[in-house]
PDB file of C-alpha atoms in Angstrom:
ATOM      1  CA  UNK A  16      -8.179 -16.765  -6.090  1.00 80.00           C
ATOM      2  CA  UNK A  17     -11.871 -15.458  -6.171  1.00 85.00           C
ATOM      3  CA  UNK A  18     -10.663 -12.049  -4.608  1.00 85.00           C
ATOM      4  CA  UNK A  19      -7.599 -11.513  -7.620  1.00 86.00           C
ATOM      5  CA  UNK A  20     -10.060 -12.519 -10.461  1.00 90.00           C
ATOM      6  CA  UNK A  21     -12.474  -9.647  -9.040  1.00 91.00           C
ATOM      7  CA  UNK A  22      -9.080  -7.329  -8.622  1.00 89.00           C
ATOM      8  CA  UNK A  23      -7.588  -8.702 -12.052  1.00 90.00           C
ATOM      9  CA  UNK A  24     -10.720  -8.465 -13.882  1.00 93.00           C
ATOM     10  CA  UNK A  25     -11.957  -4.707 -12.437  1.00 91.00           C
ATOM     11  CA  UNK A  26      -8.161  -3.300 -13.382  1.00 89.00           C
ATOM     12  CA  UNK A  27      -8.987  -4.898 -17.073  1.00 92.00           C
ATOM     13  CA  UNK A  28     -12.504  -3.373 -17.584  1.00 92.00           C
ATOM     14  CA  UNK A  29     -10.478  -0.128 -16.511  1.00 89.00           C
ATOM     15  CA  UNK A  30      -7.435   0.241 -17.292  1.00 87.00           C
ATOM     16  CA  UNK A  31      -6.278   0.525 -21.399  1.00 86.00           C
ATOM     17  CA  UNK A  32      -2.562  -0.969 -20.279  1.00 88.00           C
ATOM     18  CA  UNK A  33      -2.406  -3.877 -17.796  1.00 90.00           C
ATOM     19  CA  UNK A  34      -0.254  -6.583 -17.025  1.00 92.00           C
ATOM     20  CA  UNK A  35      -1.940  -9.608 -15.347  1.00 93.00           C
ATOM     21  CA  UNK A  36       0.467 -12.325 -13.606  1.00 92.00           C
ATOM     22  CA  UNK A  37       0.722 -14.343 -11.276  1.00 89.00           C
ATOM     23  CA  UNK A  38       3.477 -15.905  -8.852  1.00 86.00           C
ATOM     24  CA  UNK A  39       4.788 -18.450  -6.968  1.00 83.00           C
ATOM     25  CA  UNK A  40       8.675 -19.354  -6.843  1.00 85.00           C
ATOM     26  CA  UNK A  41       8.261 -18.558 -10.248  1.00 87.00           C
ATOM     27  CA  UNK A  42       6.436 -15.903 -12.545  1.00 91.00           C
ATOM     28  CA  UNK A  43       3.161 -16.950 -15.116  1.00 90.00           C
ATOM     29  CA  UNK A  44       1.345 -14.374 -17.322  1.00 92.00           C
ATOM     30  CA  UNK A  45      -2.108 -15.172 -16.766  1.00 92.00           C
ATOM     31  CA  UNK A  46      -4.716 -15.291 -19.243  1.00 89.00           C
ATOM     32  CA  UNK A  47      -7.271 -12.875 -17.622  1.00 93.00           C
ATOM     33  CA  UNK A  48      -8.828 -10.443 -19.843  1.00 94.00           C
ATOM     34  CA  UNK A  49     -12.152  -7.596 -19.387  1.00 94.00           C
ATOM     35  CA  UNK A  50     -14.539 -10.230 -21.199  1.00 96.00           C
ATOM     36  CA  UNK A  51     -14.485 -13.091 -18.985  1.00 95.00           C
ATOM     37  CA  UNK A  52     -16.750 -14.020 -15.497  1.00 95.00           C
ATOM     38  CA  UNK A  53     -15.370 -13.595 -12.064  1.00 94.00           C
ATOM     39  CA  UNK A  54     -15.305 -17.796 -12.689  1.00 95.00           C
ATOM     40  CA  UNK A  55     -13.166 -17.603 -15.399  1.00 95.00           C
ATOM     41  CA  UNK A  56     -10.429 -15.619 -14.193  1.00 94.00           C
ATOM     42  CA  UNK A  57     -10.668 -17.234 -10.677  1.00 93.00           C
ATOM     43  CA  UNK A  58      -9.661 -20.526 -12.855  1.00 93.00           C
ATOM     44  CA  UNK A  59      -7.324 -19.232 -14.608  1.00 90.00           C
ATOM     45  CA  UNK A  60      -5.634 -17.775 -11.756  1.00 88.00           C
ATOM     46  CA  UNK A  61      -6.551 -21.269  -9.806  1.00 86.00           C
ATOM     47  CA  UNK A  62      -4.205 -22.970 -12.672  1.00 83.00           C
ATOM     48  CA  UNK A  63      -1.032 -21.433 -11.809  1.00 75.00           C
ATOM     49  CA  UNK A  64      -1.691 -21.546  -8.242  1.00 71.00           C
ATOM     50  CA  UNK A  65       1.049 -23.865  -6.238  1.00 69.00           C
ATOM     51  CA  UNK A  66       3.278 -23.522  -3.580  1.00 71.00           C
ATOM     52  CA  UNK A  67       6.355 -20.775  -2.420  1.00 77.00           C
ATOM     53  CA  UNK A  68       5.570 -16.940  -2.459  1.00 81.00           C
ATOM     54  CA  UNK A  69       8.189 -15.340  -4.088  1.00 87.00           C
ATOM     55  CA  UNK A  70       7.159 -11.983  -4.974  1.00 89.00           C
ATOM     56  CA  UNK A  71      10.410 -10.711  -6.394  1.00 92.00           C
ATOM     57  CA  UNK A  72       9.359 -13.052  -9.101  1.00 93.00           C
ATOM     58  CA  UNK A  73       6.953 -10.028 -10.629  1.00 94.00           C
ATOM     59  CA  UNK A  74      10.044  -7.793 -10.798  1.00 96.00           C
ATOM     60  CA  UNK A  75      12.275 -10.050 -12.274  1.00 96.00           C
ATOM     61  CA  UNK A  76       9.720 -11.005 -15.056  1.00 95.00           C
ATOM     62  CA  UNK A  77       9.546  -7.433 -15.745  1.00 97.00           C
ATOM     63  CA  UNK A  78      13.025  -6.149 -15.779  1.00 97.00           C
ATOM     64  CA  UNK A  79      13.703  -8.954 -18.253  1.00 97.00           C
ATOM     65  CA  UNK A  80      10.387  -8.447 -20.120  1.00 96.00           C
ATOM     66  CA  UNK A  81      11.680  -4.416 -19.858  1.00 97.00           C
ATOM     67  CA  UNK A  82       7.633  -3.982 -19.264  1.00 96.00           C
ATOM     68  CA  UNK A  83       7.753  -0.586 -17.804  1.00 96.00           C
ATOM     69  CA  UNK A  84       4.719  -0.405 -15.158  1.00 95.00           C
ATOM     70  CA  UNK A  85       3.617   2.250 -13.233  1.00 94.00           C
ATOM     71  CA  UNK A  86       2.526  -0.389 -10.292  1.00 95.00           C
ATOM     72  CA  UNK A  87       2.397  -3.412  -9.434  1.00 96.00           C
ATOM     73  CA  UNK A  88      -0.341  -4.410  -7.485  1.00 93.00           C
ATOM     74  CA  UNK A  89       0.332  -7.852  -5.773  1.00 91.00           C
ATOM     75  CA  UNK A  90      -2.499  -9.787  -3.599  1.00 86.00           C
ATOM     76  CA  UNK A  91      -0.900 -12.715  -1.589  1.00 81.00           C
ATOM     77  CA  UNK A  92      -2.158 -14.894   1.431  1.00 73.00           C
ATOM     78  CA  UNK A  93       0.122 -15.348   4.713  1.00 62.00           C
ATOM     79  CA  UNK A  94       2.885 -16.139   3.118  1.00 66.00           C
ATOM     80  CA  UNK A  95       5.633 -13.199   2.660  1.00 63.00           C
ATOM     81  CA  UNK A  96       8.548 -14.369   0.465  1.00 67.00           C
ATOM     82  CA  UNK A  97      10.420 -17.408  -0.352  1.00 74.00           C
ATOM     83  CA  UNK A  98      13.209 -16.261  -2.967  1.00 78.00           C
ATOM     84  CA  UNK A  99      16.782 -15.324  -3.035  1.00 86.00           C
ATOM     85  CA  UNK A 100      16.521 -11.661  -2.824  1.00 90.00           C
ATOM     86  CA  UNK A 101      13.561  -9.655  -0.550  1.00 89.00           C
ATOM     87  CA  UNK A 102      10.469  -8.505  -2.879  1.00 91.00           C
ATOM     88  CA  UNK A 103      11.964  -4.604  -2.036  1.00 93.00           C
ATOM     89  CA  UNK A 104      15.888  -5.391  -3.377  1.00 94.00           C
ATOM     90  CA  UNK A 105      13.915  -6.632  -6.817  1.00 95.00           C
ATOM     91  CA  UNK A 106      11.934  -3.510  -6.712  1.00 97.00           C
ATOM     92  CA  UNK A 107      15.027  -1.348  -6.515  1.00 97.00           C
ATOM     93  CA  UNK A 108      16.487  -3.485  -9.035  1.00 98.00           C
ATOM     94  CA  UNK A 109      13.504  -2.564 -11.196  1.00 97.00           C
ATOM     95  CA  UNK A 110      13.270   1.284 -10.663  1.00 98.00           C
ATOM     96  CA  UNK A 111      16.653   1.704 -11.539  1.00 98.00           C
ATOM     97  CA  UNK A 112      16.527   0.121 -14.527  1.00 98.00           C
ATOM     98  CA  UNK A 113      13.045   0.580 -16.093  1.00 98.00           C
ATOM     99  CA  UNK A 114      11.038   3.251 -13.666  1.00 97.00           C
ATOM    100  CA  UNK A 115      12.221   4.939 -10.694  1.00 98.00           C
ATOM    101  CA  UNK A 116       8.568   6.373  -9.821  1.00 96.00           C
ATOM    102  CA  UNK A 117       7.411   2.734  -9.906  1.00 97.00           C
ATOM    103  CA  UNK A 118       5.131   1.505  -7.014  1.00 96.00           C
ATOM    104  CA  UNK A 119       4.308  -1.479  -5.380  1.00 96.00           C
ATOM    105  CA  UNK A 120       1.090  -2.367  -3.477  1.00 93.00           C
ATOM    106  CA  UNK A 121       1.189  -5.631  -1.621  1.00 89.00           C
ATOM    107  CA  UNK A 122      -2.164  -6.408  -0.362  1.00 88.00           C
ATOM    108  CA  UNK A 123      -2.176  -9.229   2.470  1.00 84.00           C
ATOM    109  CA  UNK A 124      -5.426 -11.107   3.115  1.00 80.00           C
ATOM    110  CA  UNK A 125      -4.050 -13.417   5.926  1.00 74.00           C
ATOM    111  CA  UNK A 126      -1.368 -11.799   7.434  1.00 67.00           C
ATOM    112  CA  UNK A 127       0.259 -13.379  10.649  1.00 66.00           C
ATOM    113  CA  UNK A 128       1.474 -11.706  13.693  1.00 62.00           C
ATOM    114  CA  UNK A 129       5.335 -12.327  12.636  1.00 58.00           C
ATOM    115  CA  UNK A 130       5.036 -11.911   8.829  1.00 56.00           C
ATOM    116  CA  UNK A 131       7.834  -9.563   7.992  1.00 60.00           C
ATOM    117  CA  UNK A 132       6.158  -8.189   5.174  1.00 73.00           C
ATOM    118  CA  UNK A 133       6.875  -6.978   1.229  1.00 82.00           C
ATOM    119  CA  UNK A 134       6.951  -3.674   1.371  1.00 88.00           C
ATOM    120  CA  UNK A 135       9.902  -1.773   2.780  1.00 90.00           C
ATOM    121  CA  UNK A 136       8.552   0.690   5.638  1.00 89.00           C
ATOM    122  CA  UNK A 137      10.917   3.083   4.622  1.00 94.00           C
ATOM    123  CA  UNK A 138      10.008   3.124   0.779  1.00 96.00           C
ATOM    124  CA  UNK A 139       7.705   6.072   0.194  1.00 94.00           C
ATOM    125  CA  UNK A 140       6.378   4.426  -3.191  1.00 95.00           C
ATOM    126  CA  UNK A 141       5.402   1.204  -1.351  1.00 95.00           C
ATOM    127  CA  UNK A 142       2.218   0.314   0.587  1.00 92.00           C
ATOM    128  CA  UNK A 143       1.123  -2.983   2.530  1.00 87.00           C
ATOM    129  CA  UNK A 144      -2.880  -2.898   3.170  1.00 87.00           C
ATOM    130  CA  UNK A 145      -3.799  -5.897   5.599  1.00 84.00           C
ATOM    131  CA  UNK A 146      -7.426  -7.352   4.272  1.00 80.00           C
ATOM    132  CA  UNK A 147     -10.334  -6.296   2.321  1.00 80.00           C
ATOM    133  CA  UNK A 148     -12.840  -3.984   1.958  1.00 81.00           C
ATOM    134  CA  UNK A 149     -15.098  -2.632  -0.475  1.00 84.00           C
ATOM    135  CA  UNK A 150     -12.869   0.385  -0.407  1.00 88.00           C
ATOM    136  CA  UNK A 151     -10.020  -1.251  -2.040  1.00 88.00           C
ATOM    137  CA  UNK A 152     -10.605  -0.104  -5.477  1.00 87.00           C
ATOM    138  CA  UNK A 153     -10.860   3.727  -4.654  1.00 90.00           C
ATOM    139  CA  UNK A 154      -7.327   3.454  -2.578  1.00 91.00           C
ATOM    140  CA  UNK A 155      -5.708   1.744  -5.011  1.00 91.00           C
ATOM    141  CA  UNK A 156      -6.662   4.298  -7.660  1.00 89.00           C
ATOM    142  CA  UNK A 157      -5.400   6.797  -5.507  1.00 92.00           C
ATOM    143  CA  UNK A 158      -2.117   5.503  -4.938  1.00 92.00           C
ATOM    144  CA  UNK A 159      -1.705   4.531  -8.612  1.00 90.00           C
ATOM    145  CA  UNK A 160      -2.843   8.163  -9.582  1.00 89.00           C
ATOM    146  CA  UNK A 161      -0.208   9.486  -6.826  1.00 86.00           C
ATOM    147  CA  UNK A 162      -2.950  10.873  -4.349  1.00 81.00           C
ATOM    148  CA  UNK A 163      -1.712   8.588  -1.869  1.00 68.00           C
ATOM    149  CA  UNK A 164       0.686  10.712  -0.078  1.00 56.00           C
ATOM    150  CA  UNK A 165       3.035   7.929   1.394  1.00 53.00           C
ATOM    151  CA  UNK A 166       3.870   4.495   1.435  1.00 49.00           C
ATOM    152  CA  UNK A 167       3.824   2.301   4.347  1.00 49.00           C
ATOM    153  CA  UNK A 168       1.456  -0.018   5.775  1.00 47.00           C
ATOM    154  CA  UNK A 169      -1.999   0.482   5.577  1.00 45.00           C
ATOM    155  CA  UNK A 170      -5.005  -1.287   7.942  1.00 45.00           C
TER     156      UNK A 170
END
């Protein structure tokens, strides 16, 4: 939780149009906004915190929202997906309704040996970066900002 408030909170001191969520086997707006502490946000973000990882959720929130993003950035823990449909069929879903350039960073900070991941290898527009670094903030900007030539995983 620490690590999204710090994510959430750098993308709303930065960016004029964000969308901060949050999932589980279900999707919660989360009250995170550019004036709060790292503290804050981690709580907030703490608060809807519970079990299942379904990351299709994010997709489905916004295709019914019709919130057209440019990406989604999603930060998870081992867990890959627990839902009906794979995070990447939601994602097409989405793009063909709302944004067809629309990309999807999935950023795994405990990934397991079998974890079968979010992002489809074969999806040019979506990326799967195992861990943390300091880093993190200039290569998401350059995906977002389409310097990031492909998709794919990431280490």
């Amino acid at each position: 939780c620490e690590f999204a408030a710090v994510l959430a909170l750098q993308v709303a001191k930065k960016e004029k149009n964000y969308f901060i969520g949050g999932f589980s086997t279900i999707f919660h707006p989360l009250a995170v906004n550019a004036n709060m502490s790292i503290r804050e946000a981690a709580d907030a973000i703490n608060e809807r915190n519970s079990c299942g990882t379904d990351a299709a959720q994010a997709y489905e929130y916004a295709l019914a929202n019709k919130i057209v993003a440019d990406a989604f950035i999603m930060i998870t823990d081992e867990q890959s997906w627990a839902g009906s449909q794979h995070p990447s069929q939601a994602l097409d879903k989405y793009r063909k309704a709302l944004n067809p350039d629309a990309k999807a960073i999935y950023i795994t900070l405990a990934p397991k040996r079998d974890d079968v991941g979010l992002a489809d290898p074969n999806d040019d527009k979506a990326w799967t970066i195992v861990g943390f670094d300091a880093n993190i903030f200039r290569i998401l900007q350059e995906i977002v900002e389409g310097k990031a030539v492909d998709g794919g995983e990431e280490e």
